[in-house]
PDB file of N, CA, C and O in Angstrom:
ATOM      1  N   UNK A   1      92.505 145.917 237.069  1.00 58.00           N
ATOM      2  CA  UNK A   1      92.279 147.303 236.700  1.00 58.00           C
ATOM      3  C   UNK A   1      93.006 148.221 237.681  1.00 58.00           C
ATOM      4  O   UNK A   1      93.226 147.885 238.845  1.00 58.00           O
ATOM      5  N   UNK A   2      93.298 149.166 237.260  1.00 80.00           N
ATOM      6  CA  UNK A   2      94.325 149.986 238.176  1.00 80.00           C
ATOM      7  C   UNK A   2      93.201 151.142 238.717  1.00 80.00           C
ATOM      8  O   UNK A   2      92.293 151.664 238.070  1.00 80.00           O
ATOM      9  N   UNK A   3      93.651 151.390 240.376  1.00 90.00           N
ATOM     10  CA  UNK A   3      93.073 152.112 241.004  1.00 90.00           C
ATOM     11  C   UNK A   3      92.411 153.822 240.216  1.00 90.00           C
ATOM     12  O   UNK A   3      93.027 154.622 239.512  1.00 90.00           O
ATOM     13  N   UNK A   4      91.485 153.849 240.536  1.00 92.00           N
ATOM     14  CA  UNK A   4      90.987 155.207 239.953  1.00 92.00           C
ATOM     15  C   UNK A   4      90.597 156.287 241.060  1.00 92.00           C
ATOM     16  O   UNK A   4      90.495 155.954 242.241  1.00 92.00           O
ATOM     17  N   UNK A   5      90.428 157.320 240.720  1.00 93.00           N
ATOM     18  CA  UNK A   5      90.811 158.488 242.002  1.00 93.00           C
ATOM     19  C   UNK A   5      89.266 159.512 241.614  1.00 93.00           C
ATOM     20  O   UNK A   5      89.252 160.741 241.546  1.00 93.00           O
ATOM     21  N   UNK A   6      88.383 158.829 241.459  1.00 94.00           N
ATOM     22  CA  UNK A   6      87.202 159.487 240.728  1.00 94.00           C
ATOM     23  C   UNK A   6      86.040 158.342 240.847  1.00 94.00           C
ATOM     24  O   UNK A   6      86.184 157.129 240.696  1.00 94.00           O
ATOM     25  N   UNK A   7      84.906 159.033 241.146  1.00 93.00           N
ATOM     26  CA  UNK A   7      84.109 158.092 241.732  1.00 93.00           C
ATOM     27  C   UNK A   7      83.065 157.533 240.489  1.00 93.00           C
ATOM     28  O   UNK A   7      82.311 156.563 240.567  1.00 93.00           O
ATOM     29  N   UNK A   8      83.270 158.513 239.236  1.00 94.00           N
ATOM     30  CA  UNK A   8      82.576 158.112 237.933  1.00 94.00           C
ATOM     31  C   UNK A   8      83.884 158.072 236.768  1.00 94.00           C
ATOM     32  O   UNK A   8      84.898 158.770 236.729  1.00 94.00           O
ATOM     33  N   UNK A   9      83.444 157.012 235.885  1.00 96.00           N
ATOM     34  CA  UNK A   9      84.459 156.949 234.720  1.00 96.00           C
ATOM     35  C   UNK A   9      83.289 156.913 233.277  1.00 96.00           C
ATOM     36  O   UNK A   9      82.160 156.434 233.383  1.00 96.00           O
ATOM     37  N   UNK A  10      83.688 157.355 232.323  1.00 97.00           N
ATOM     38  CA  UNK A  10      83.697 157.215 231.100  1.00 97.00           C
ATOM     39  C   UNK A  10      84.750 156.753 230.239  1.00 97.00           C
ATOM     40  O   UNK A  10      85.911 156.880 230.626  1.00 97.00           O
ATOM     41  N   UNK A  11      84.491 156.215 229.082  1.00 97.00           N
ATOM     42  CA  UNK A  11      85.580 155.996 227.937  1.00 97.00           C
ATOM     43  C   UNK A  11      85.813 157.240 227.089  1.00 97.00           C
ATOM     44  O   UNK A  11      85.021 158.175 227.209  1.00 97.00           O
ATOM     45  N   UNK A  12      87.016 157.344 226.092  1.00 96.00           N
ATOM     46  CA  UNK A  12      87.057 158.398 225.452  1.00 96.00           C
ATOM     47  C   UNK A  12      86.486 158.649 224.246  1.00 96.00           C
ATOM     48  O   UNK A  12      86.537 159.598 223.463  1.00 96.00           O
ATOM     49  N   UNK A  13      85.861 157.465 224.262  1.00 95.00           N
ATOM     50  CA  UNK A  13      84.733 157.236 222.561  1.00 95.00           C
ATOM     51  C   UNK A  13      83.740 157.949 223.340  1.00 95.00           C
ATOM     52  O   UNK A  13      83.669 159.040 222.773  1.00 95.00           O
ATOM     53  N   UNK A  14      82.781 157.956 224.501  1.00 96.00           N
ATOM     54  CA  UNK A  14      81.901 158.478 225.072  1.00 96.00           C
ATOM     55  C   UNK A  14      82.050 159.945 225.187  1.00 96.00           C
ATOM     56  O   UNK A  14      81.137 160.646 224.750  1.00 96.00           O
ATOM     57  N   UNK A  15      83.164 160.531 225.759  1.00 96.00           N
ATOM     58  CA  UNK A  15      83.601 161.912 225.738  1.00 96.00           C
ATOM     59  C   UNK A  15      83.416 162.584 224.390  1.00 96.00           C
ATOM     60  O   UNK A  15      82.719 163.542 224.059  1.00 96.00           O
ATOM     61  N   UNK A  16      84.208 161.838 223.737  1.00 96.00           N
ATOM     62  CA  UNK A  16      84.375 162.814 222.235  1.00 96.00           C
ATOM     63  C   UNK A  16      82.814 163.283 221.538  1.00 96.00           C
ATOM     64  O   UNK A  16      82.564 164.243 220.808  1.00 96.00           O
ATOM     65  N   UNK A  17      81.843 162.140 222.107  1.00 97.00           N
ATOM     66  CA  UNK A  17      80.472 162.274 221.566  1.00 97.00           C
ATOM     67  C   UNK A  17      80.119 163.420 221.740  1.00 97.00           C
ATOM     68  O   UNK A  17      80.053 164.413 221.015  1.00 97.00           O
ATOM     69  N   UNK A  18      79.725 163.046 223.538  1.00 95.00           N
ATOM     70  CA  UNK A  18      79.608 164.452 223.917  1.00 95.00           C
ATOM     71  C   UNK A  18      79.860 164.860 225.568  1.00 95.00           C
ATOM     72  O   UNK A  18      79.337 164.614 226.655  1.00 95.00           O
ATOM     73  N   UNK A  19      81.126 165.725 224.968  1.00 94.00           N
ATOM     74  CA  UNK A  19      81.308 166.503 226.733  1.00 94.00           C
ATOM     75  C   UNK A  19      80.675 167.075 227.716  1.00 94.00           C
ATOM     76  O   UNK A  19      80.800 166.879 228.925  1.00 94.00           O
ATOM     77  N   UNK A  20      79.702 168.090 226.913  1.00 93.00           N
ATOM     78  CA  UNK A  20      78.871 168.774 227.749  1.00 93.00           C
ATOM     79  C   UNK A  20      77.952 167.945 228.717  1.00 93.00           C
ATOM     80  O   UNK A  20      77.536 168.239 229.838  1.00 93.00           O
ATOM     81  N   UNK A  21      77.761 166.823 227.954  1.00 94.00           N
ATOM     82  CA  UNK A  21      76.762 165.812 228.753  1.00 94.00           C
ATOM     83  C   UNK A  21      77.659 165.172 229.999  1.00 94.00           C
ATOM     84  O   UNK A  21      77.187 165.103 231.134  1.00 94.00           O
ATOM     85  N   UNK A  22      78.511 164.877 229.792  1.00 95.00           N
ATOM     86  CA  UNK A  22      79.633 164.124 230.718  1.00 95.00           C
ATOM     87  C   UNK A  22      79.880 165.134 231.823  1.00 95.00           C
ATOM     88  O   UNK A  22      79.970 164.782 232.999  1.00 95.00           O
ATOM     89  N   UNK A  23      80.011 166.673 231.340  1.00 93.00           N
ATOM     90  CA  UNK A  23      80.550 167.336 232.502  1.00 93.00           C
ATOM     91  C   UNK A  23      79.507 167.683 233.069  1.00 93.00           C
ATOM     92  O   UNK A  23      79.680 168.025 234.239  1.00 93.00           O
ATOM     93  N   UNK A  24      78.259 167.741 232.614  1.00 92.00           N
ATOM     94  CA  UNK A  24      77.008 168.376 233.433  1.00 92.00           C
ATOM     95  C   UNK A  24      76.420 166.566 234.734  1.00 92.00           C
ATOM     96  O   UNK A  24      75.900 166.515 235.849  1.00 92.00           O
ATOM     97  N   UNK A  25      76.921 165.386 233.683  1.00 94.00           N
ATOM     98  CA  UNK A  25      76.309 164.529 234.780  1.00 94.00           C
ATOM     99  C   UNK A  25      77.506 164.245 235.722  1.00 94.00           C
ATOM    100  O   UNK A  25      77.493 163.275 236.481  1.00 94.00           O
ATOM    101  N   UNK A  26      78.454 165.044 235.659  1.00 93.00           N
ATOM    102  CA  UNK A  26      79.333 164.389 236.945  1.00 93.00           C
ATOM    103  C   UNK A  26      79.255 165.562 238.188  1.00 93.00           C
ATOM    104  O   UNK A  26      79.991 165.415 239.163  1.00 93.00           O
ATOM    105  N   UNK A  27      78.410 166.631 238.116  1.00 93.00           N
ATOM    106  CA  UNK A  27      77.698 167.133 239.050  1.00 93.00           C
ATOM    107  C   UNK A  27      78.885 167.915 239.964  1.00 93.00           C
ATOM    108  O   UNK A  27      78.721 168.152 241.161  1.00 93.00           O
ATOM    109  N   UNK A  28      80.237 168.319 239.137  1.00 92.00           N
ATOM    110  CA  UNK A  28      81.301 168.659 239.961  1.00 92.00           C
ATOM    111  C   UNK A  28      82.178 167.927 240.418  1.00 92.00           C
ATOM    112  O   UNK A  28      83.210 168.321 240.960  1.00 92.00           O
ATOM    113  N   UNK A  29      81.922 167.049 240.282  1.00 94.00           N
ATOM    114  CA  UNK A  29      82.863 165.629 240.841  1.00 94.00           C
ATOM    115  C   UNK A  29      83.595 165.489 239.688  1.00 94.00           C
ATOM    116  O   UNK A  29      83.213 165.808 238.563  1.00 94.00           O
ATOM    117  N   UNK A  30      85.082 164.815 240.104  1.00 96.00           N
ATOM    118  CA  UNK A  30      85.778 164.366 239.120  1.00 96.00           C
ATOM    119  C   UNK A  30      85.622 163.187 238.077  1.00 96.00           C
ATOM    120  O   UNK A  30      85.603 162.140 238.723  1.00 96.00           O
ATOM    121  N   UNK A  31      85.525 162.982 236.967  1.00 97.00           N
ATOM    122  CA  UNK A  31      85.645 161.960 236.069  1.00 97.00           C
ATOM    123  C   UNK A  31      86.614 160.961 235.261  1.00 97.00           C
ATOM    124  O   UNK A  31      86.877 161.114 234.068  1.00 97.00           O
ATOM    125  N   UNK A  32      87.130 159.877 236.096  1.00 97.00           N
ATOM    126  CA  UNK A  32      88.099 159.399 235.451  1.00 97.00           C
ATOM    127  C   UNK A  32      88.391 159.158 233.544  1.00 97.00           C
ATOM    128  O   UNK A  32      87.974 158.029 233.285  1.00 97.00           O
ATOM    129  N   UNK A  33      88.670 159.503 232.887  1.00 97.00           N
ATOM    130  CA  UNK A  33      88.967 158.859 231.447  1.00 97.00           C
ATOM    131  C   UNK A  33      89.557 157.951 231.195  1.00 97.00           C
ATOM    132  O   UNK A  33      90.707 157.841 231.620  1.00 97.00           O
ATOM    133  N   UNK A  34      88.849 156.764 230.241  1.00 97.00           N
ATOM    134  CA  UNK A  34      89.754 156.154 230.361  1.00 97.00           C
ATOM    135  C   UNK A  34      89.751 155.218 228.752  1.00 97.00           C
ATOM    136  O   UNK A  34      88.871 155.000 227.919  1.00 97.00           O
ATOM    137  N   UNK A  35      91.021 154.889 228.847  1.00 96.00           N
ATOM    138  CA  UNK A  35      91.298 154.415 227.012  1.00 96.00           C
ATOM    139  C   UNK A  35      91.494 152.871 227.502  1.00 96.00           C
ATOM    140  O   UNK A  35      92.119 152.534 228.508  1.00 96.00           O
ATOM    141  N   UNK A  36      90.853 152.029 226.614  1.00 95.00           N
ATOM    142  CA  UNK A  36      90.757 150.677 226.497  1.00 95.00           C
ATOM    143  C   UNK A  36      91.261 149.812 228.279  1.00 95.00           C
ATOM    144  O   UNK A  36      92.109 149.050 228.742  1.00 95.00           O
ATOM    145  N   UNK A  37      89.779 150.782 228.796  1.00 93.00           N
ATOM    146  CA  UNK A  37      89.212 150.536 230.239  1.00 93.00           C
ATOM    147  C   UNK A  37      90.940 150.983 231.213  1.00 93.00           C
ATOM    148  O   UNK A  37      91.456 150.068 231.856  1.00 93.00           O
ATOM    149  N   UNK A  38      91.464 152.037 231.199  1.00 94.00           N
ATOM    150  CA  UNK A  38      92.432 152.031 231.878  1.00 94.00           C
ATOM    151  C   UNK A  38      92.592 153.549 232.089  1.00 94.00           C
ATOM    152  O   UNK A  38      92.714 154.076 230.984  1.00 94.00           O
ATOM    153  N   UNK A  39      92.631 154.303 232.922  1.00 95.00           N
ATOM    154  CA  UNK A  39      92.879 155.612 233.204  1.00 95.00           C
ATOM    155  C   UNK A  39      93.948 156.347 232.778  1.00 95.00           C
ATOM    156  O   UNK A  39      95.036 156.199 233.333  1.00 95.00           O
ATOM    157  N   UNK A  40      93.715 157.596 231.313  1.00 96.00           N
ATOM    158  CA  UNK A  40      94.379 158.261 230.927  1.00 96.00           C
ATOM    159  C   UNK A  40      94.531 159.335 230.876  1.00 96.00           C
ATOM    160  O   UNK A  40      95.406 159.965 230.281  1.00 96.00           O
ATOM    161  N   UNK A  41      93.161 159.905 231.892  1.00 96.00           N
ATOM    162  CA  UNK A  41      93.319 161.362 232.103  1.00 96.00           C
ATOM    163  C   UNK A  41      92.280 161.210 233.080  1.00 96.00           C
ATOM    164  O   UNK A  41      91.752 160.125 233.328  1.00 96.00           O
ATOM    165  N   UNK A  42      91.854 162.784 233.887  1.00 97.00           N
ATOM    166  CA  UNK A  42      91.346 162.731 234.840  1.00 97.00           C
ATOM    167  C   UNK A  42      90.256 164.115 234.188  1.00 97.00           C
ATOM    168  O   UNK A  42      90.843 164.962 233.516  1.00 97.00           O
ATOM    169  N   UNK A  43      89.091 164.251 234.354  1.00 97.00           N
ATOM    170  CA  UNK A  43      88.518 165.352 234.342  1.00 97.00           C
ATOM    171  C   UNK A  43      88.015 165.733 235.370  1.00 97.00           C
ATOM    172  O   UNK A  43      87.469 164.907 236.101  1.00 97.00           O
ATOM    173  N   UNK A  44      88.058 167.142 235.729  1.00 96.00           N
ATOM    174  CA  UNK A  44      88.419 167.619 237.043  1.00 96.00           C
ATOM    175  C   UNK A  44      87.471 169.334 236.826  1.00 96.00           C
ATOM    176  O   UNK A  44      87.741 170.209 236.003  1.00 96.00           O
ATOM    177  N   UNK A  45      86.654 169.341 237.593  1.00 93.00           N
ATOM    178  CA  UNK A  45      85.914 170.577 237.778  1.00 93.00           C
ATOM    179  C   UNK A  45      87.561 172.201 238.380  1.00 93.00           C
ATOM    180  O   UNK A  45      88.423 172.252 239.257  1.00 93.00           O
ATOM    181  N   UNK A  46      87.041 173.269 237.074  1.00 94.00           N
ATOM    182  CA  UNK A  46      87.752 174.094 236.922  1.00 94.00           C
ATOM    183  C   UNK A  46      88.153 174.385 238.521  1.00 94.00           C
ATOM    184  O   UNK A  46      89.313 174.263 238.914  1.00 94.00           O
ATOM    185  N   UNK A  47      87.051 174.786 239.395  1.00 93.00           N
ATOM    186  CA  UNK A  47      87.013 174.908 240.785  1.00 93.00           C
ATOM    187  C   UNK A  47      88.310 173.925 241.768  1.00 93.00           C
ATOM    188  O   UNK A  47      89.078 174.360 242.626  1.00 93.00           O
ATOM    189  N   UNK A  48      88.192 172.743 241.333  1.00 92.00           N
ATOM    190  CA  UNK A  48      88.341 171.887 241.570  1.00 92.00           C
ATOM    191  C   UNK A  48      90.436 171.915 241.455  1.00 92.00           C
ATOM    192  O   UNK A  48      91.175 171.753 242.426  1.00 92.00           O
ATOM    193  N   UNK A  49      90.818 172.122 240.242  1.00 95.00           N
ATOM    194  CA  UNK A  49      91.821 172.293 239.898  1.00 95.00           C
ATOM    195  C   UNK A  49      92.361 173.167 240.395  1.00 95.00           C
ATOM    196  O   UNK A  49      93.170 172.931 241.292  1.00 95.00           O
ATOM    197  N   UNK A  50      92.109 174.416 239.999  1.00 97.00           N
ATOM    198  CA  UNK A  50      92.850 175.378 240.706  1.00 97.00           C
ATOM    199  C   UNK A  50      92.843 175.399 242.198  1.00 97.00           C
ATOM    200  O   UNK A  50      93.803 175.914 242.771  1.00 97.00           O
ATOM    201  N   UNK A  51      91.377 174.645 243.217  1.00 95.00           N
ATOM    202  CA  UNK A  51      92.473 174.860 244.323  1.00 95.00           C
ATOM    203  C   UNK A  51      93.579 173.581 244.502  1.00 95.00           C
ATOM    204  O   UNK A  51      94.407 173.670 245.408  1.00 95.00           O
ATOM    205  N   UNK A  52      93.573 172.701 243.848  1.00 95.00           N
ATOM    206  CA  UNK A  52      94.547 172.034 244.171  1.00 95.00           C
ATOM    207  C   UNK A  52      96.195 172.443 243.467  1.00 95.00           C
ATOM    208  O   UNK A  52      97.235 171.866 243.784  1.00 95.00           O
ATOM    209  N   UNK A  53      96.083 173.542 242.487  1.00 97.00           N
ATOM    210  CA  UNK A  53      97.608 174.169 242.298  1.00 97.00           C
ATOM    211  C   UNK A  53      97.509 174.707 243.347  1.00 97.00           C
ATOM    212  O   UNK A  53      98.597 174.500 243.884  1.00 97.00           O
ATOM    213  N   UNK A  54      96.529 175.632 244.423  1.00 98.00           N
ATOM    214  CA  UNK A  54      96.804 176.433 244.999  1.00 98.00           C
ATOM    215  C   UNK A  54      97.571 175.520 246.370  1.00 98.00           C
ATOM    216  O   UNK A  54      98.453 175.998 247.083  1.00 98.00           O
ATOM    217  N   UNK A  55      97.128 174.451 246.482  1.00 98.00           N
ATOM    218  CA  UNK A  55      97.837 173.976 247.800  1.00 98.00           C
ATOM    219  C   UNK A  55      99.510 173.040 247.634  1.00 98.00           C
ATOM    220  O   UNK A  55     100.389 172.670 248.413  1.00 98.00           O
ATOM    221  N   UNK A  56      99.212 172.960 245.887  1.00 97.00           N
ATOM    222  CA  UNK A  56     100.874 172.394 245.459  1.00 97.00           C
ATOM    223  C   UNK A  56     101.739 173.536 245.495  1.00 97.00           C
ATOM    224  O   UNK A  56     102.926 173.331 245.745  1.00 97.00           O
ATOM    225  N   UNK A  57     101.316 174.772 245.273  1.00 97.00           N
ATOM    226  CA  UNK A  57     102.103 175.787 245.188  1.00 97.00           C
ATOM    227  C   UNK A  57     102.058 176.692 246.857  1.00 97.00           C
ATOM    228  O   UNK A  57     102.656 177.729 247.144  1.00 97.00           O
ATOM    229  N   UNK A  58     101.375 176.076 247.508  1.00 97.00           N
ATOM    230  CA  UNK A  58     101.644 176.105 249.614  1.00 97.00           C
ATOM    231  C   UNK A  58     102.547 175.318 249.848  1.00 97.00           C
ATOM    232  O   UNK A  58     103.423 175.649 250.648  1.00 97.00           O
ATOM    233  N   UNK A  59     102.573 174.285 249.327  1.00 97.00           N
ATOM    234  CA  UNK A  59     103.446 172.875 249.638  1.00 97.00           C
ATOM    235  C   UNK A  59     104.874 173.399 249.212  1.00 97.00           C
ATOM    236  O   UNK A  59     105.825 173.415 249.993  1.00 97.00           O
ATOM    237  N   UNK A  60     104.941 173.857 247.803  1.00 97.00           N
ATOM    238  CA  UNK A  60     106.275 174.021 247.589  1.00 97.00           C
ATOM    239  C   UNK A  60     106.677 175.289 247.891  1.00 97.00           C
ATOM    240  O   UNK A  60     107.625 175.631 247.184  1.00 97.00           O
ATOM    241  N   UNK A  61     106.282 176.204 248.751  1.00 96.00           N
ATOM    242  CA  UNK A  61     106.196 177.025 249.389  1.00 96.00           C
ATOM    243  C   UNK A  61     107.102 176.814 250.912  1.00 96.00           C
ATOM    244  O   UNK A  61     108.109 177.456 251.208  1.00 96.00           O
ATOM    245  N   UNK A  62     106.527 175.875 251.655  1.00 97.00           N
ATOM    246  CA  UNK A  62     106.612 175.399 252.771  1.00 97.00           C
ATOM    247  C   UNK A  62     108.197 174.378 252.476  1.00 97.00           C
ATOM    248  O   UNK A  62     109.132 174.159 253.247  1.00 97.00           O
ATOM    249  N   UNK A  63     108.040 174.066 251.482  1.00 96.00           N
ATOM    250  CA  UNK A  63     109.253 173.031 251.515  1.00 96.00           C
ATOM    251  C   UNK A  63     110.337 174.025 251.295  1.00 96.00           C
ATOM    252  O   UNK A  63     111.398 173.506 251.642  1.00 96.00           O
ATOM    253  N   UNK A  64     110.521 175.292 250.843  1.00 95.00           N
ATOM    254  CA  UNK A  64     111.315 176.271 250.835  1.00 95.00           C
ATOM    255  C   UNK A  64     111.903 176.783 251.761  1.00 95.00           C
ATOM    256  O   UNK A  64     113.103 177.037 251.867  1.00 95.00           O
ATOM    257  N   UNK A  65     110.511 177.067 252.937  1.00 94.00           N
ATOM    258  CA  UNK A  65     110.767 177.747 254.609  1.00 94.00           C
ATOM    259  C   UNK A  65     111.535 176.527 254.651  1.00 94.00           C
ATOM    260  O   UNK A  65     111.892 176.640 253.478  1.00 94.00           O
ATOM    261  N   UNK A  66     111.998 175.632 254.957  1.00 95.00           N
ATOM    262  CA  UNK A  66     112.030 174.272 255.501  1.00 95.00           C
ATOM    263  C   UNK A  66     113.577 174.311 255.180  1.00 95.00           C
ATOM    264  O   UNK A  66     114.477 174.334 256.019  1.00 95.00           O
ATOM    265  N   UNK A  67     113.699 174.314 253.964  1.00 94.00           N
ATOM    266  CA  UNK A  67     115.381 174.194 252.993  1.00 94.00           C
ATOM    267  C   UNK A  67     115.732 175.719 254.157  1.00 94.00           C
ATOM    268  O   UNK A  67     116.433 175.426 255.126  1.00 94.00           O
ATOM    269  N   UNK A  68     115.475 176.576 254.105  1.00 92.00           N
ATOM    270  CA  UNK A  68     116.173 177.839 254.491  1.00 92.00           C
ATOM    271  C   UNK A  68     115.947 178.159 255.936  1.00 92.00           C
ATOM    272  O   UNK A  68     116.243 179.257 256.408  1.00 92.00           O
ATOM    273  N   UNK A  69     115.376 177.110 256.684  1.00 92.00           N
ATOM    274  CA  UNK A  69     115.271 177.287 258.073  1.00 92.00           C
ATOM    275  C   UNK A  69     116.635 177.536 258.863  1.00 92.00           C
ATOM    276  O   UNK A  69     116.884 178.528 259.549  1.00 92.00           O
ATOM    277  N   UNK A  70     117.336 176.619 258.670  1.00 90.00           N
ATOM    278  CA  UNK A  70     119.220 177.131 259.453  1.00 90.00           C
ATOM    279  C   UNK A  70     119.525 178.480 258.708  1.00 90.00           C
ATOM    280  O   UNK A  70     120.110 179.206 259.512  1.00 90.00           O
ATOM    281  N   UNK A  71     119.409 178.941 257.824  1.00 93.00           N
ATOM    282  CA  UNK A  71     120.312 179.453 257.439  1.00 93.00           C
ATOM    283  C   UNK A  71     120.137 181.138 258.320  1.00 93.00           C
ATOM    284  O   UNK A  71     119.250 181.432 259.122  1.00 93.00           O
ATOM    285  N   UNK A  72     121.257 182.003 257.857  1.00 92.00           N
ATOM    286  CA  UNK A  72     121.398 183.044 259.001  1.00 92.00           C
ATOM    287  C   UNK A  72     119.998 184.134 258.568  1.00 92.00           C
ATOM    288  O   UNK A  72     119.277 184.156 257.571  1.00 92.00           O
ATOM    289  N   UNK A  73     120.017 184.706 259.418  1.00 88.00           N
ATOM    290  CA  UNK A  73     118.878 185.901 258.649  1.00 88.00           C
ATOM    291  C   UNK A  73     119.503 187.302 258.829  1.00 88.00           C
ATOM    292  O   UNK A  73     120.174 187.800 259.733  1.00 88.00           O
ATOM    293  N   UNK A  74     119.051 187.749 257.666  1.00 87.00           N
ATOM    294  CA  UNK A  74     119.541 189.310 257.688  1.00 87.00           C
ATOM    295  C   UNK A  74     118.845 190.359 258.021  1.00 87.00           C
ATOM    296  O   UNK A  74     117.854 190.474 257.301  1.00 87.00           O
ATOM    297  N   UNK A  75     118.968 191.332 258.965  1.00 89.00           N
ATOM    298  CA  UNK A  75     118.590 192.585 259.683  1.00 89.00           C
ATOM    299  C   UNK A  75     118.331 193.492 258.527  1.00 89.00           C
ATOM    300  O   UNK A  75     119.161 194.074 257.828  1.00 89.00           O
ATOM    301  N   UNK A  76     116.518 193.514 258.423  1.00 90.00           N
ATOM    302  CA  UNK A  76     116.096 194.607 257.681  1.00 90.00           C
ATOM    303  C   UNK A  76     115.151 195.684 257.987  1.00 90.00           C
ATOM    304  O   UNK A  76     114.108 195.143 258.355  1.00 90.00           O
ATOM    305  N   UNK A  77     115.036 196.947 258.003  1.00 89.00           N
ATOM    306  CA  UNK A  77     114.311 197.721 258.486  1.00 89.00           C
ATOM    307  C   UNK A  77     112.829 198.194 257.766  1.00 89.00           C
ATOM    308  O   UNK A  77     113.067 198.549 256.612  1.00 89.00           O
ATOM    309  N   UNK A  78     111.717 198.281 258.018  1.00 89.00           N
ATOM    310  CA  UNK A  78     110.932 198.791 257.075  1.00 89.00           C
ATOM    311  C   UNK A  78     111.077 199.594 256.136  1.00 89.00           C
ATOM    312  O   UNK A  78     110.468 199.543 255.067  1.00 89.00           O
ATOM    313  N   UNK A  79     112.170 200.673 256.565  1.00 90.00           N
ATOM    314  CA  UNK A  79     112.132 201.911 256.034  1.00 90.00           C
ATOM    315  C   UNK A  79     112.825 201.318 254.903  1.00 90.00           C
ATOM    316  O   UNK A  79     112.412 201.809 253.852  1.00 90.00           O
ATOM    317  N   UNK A  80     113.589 200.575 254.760  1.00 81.00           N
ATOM    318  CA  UNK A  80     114.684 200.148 253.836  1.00 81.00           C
ATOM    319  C   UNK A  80     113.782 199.461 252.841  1.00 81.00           C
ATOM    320  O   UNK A  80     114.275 199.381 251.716  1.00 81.00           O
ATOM    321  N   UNK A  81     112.932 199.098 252.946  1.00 76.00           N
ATOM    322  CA  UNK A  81     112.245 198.192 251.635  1.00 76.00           C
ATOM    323  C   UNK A  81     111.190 199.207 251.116  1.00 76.00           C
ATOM    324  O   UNK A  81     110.474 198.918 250.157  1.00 76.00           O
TER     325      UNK A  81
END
């Protein structure tokens, strides 16, 4: 079985029954999905998601400073912006 990144799993015959039940017993925690016992999606508390765009979009942020670190910098004044 291939590694899962979620400490509870369901199948997707179980989901489709019923979600509300699935998302209220995983208590915020993530829920692996999975189709004929194998992980095909991840369900992931709304909270949960967005901060992790928020730190992919720091990351690719940072990998930017990083690319443009040599390069020269240009003399700008407050008044000018």
């Amino acid at each position: 079985m291939e590694r899962l990144y979620a400490r509870a799993s369901v199948s997707i015959s179980d989901l489709k029954k019923n979600p509300s039940r699935i998302i209220h017993e995983a208590e915020g925690t993530p829920v692996a999905i999975l189709n004929h016992n194998k992980p095909s999606a991840y369900l992931v508390p709304a909270e949960a998601f967005e901060a992790l765009m928020e730190k992919l979009e720091d990351y690719e942020l940072s990998r930017v400073v990083k690319e443009r670190e040599g390069e020269p910098s240009v003399p700008v004044s407050l008044d000018e912006l």
